[in-house]
PDB file of C-alpha atoms in Angstrom:
ATOM      1  CA  MET Y   1     207.714 147.460  15.458  1.00 89.00           C
ATOM      2  CA  THR Y   2     210.893 145.509  16.212  1.00 95.00           C
ATOM      3  CA  ARG Y   3     213.493 145.281  13.462  1.00 98.00           C
ATOM      4  CA  TYR Y   4     215.554 142.100  13.237  1.00 98.00           C
ATOM      5  CA  LEU Y   5     219.041 141.809  11.737  1.00 98.00           C
ATOM      6  CA  LEU Y   6     219.592 138.242  10.535  1.00 97.00           C
ATOM      7  CA  ASP Y   7     223.099 136.914  11.076  1.00 96.00           C
ATOM      8  CA  THR Y   8     224.783 134.817   8.403  1.00 94.00           C
ATOM      9  CA  ASN Y   9     224.204 131.526  10.257  1.00 94.00           C
ATOM     10  CA  ILE Y  10     220.448 132.165  10.306  1.00 96.00           C
ATOM     11  CA  ILE Y  11     220.248 132.704   6.544  1.00 94.00           C
ATOM     12  CA  SER Y  12     222.511 129.700   5.957  1.00 92.00           C
ATOM     13  CA  ASP Y  13     220.260 127.465   8.047  1.00 93.00           C
ATOM     14  CA  ALA Y  14     217.080 128.850   6.473  1.00 91.00           C
ATOM     15  CA  ILE Y  15     218.179 127.778   2.972  1.00 89.00           C
ATOM     16  CA  LYS Y  16     219.166 124.232   3.916  1.00 89.00           C
ATOM     17  CA  PRO Y  17     217.078 121.474   2.352  1.00 88.00           C
ATOM     18  CA  THR Y  18     215.818 120.771   5.878  1.00 91.00           C
ATOM     19  CA  PRO Y  19     216.130 123.967   7.939  1.00 90.00           C
ATOM     20  CA  SER Y  20     215.703 124.039  11.689  1.00 92.00           C
ATOM     21  CA  ARG Y  21     211.983 123.605  12.412  1.00 94.00           C
ATOM     22  CA  ALA Y  22     212.139 126.209  15.173  1.00 94.00           C
ATOM     23  CA  LEU Y  23     213.782 128.700  12.792  1.00 95.00           C
ATOM     24  CA  ALA Y  24     211.261 128.002  10.031  1.00 93.00           C
ATOM     25  CA  ASP Y  25     208.396 128.537  12.491  1.00 94.00           C
ATOM     26  CA  TRP Y  26     209.921 131.780  13.782  1.00 95.00           C
ATOM     27  CA  MET Y  27     210.543 133.100  10.252  1.00 94.00           C
ATOM     28  CA  ALA Y  28     206.988 132.247   9.195  1.00 94.00           C
ATOM     29  CA  ALA Y  29     205.636 134.270  12.126  1.00 95.00           C
ATOM     30  CA  GLN Y  30     207.566 137.427  11.134  1.00 96.00           C
ATOM     31  CA  VAL Y  31     206.549 140.286   8.866  1.00 96.00           C
ATOM     32  CA  ASP Y  32     209.060 140.458   5.985  1.00 94.00           C
ATOM     33  CA  GLU Y  33     209.448 144.227   6.361  1.00 97.00           C
ATOM     34  CA  THR Y  34     210.918 143.725   9.850  1.00 97.00           C
ATOM     35  CA  LEU Y  35     213.665 141.367   8.644  1.00 98.00           C
ATOM     36  CA  TYR Y  36     216.996 142.856   7.605  1.00 98.00           C
ATOM     37  CA  THR Y  37     220.437 141.581   6.842  1.00 97.00           C
ATOM     38  CA  SER Y  38     223.780 143.309   6.556  1.00 97.00           C
ATOM     39  CA  ALA Y  39     226.079 143.922   3.631  1.00 97.00           C
ATOM     40  CA  LEU Y  40     228.624 141.908   5.629  1.00 95.00           C
ATOM     41  CA  THR Y  41     226.328 138.879   5.686  1.00 96.00           C
ATOM     42  CA  ILE Y  42     225.919 139.221   1.922  1.00 97.00           C
ATOM     43  CA  ALA Y  43     229.732 139.288   1.652  1.00 96.00           C
ATOM     44  CA  GLU Y  44     230.124 136.229   3.882  1.00 94.00           C
ATOM     45  CA  ILE Y  45     227.618 134.243   1.847  1.00 96.00           C
ATOM     46  CA  ALA Y  46     229.107 135.305  -1.500  1.00 97.00           C
ATOM     47  CA  GLY Y  47     232.620 134.560  -0.238  1.00 97.00           C
ATOM     48  CA  GLY Y  48     231.561 131.143   1.005  1.00 95.00           C
ATOM     49  CA  ILE Y  49     230.103 130.301  -2.396  1.00 96.00           C
ATOM     50  CA  LEU Y  50     233.125 131.596  -4.315  1.00 96.00           C
ATOM     51  CA  THR Y  51     235.551 129.533  -2.227  1.00 97.00           C
ATOM     52  CA  MET Y  52     233.682 126.290  -2.944  1.00 96.00           C
ATOM     53  CA  PRO Y  53     235.145 123.970  -5.550  1.00 97.00           C
ATOM     54  CA  ALA Y  54     233.506 124.147  -8.968  1.00 96.00           C
ATOM     55  CA  GLY Y  55     230.646 121.723  -9.278  1.00 96.00           C
ATOM     56  CA  ARG Y  56     226.914 121.199  -9.010  1.00 96.00           C
ATOM     57  CA  LYS Y  57     226.564 122.430  -5.416  1.00 94.00           C
ATOM     58  CA  ARG Y  58     228.443 125.673  -6.085  1.00 96.00           C
ATOM     59  CA  GLN Y  59     226.477 126.251  -9.286  1.00 96.00           C
ATOM     60  CA  SER Y  60     223.211 125.688  -7.434  1.00 94.00           C
ATOM     61  CA  LEU Y  61     224.186 128.141  -4.700  1.00 95.00           C
ATOM     62  CA  GLU Y  62     225.307 130.738  -7.248  1.00 96.00           C
ATOM     63  CA  SER Y  63     221.947 130.462  -9.001  1.00 96.00           C
ATOM     64  CA  TRP Y  64     220.124 130.788  -5.680  1.00 94.00           C
ATOM     65  CA  PHE Y  65     222.246 133.774  -4.600  1.00 96.00           C
ATOM     66  CA  GLU Y  66     221.640 135.683  -7.831  1.00 95.00           C
ATOM     67  CA  GLY Y  67     217.995 134.638  -8.218  1.00 95.00           C
ATOM     68  CA  GLN Y  68     214.638 135.797  -6.881  1.00 95.00           C
ATOM     69  CA  LYS Y  69     214.932 133.573  -3.787  1.00 92.00           C
ATOM     70  CA  GLY Y  70     218.452 134.758  -2.979  1.00 94.00           C
ATOM     71  CA  PRO Y  71     219.336 137.340  -0.348  1.00 96.00           C
ATOM     72  CA  LEU Y  72     219.829 140.232  -2.766  1.00 96.00           C
ATOM     73  CA  ALA Y  73     216.251 139.901  -4.006  1.00 96.00           C
ATOM     74  CA  LEU Y  74     214.622 138.838  -0.730  1.00 94.00           C
ATOM     75  CA  PHE Y  75     216.206 141.661   1.256  1.00 97.00           C
ATOM     76  CA  GLU Y  76     216.088 144.333  -1.425  1.00 97.00           C
ATOM     77  CA  GLY Y  77     215.912 147.673   0.379  1.00 97.00           C
ATOM     78  CA  ARG Y  78     216.659 145.936   3.697  1.00 98.00           C
ATOM     79  CA  ILE Y  79     220.403 145.286   3.402  1.00 98.00           C
ATOM     80  CA  LEU Y  80     222.090 147.491   5.974  1.00 98.00           C
ATOM     81  CA  ALA Y  81     225.529 148.961   5.315  1.00 97.00           C
ATOM     82  CA  PHE Y  82     228.486 149.513   7.576  1.00 97.00           C
ATOM     83  CA  ASP Y  83     228.270 153.304   7.393  1.00 97.00           C
ATOM     84  CA  THR Y  84     229.492 156.192   9.549  1.00 97.00           C
ATOM     85  CA  ASN Y  85     226.894 155.564  12.270  1.00 97.00           C
ATOM     86  CA  ALA Y  86     227.817 151.879  12.346  1.00 97.00           C
ATOM     87  CA  SER Y  87     231.529 152.743  12.511  1.00 96.00           C
ATOM     88  CA  LEU Y  88     230.900 154.869  15.608  1.00 97.00           C
ATOM     89  CA  ALA Y  89     228.776 152.100  17.136  1.00 96.00           C
ATOM     90  CA  TRP Y  90     231.582 149.637  16.297  1.00 95.00           C
ATOM     91  CA  ALA Y  91     233.979 151.509  18.571  1.00 94.00           C
ATOM     92  CA  CYS Y  92     231.537 151.091  21.480  1.00 93.00           C
ATOM     93  CA  VAL Y  93     230.827 147.432  20.656  1.00 93.00           C
ATOM     94  CA  VAL Y  94     234.537 146.614  20.549  1.00 92.00           C
ATOM     95  CA  ALA Y  95     235.255 148.526  23.767  1.00 91.00           C
ATOM     96  CA  GLU Y  96     232.369 146.763  25.544  1.00 88.00           C
ATOM     97  CA  GLY Y  97     233.647 143.383  24.361  1.00 85.00           C
ATOM     98  CA  PHE Y  98     237.093 144.092  25.781  1.00 86.00           C
ATOM     99  CA  ALA Y  99     235.569 145.392  29.028  1.00 86.00           C
ATOM    100  CA  MET Y 100     233.627 142.110  29.409  1.00 83.00           C
ATOM    101  CA  GLY Y 101     236.800 140.138  28.708  1.00 82.00           C
ATOM    102  CA  ARG Y 102     235.242 138.819  25.484  1.00 81.00           C
ATOM    103  CA  PRO Y 103     236.762 140.556  22.469  1.00 81.00           C
ATOM    104  CA  ARG Y 104     234.563 140.078  19.394  1.00 82.00           C
ATOM    105  CA  SER Y 105     235.735 138.941  15.973  1.00 82.00           C
ATOM    106  CA  GLY Y 106     235.949 141.639  13.307  1.00 85.00           C
ATOM    107  CA  PHE Y 107     232.865 140.539  11.368  1.00 87.00           C
ATOM    108  CA  ASP Y 108     230.760 139.927  14.471  1.00 91.00           C
ATOM    109  CA  ALA Y 109     231.687 143.339  15.877  1.00 94.00           C
ATOM    110  CA  MET Y 110     230.733 144.982  12.590  1.00 96.00           C
ATOM    111  CA  ILE Y 111     227.417 143.107  12.371  1.00 96.00           C
ATOM    112  CA  ALA Y 112     226.719 144.041  15.995  1.00 95.00           C
ATOM    113  CA  ALA Y 113     227.523 147.681  15.214  1.00 96.00           C
ATOM    114  CA  ILE Y 114     225.165 147.673  12.232  1.00 98.00           C
ATOM    115  CA  ALA Y 115     222.444 146.306  14.519  1.00 98.00           C
ATOM    116  CA  VAL Y 116     223.102 148.990  17.141  1.00 97.00           C
ATOM    117  CA  ALA Y 117     223.240 151.813  14.565  1.00 98.00           C
ATOM    118  CA  ASN Y 118     219.944 150.675  13.023  1.00 98.00           C
ATOM    119  CA  ASP Y 119     218.110 149.791  16.246  1.00 97.00           C
ATOM    120  CA  CYS Y 120     217.839 146.082  15.391  1.00 98.00           C
ATOM    121  CA  VAL Y 121     217.739 142.923  17.461  1.00 98.00           C
ATOM    122  CA  VAL Y 122     220.376 140.455  16.274  1.00 97.00           C
ATOM    123  CA  VAL Y 123     218.929 137.091  15.208  1.00 97.00           C
ATOM    124  CA  THR Y 124     221.683 134.498  15.485  1.00 96.00           C
ATOM    125  CA  ASN Y 125     222.533 130.968  16.511  1.00 93.00           C
ATOM    126  CA  ASN Y 126     225.712 132.320  18.153  1.00 90.00           C
ATOM    127  CA  GLU Y 127     224.372 134.374  21.054  1.00 91.00           C
ATOM    128  CA  ARG Y 128     227.737 134.435  22.828  1.00 87.00           C
ATOM    129  CA  HIS Y 129     229.256 136.360  19.879  1.00 87.00           C
ATOM    130  CA  PHE Y 130     226.761 139.164  20.537  1.00 91.00           C
ATOM    131  CA  GLN Y 131     226.698 139.111  24.333  1.00 86.00           C
ATOM    132  CA  GLY Y 132     225.477 142.383  25.821  1.00 87.00           C
ATOM    133  CA  LEU Y 133     223.271 143.219  22.818  1.00 92.00           C
ATOM    134  CA  PRO Y 134     219.594 142.481  22.197  1.00 95.00           C
ATOM    135  CA  VAL Y 135     219.667 138.973  20.694  1.00 96.00           C
ATOM    136  CA  ILE Y 136     217.176 136.290  19.724  1.00 96.00           C
ATOM    137  CA  ASN Y 137     218.082 132.711  18.871  1.00 96.00           C
ATOM    138  CA  PRO Y 138     214.933 131.249  17.318  1.00 95.00           C
ATOM    139  CA  MET Y 139     216.637 127.858  17.030  1.00 92.00           C
ATOM    140  CA  THR Y 140     216.777 127.482  20.813  1.00 88.00           C
ATOM    141  CA  GLY Y 141     214.194 130.024  21.917  1.00 71.00           C
ATOM    142  CA  ALA Y 142     216.898 132.060  23.683  1.00 64.00           C
ATOM    143  CA  VAL Y 143     216.153 135.764  24.092  1.00 62.00           C
TER     144      VAL Y 143
END
């Protein structure tokens, strides 16, 4: 069974008041146990919330993040770490990016390495950031 690592932009779109219809359809067709996210995506989401100005929107997002519909609860047991295997995969991912003439950003390279180390397909709306890896963009149908 294929394992999917959801990139930050996928989770961000999925929680919008009106998410992408194509993404919603794709997510509905998946088995929850095949959907993973990374500790880095959790960090990006938490950091994004914490850098927002105080107010109703930030408070709403904080409640969502910490609640039963937030990523910590939804992905419990399926949040993948940047561990030793991922660090070794990171070296290859970075080297491949340079060899293709497309160096990857730090976070994208780490998310890609987590996917490689855990045999996951990256699910993202930024396919070019993960060029050379197994990628699905359910928002455009790109594979």
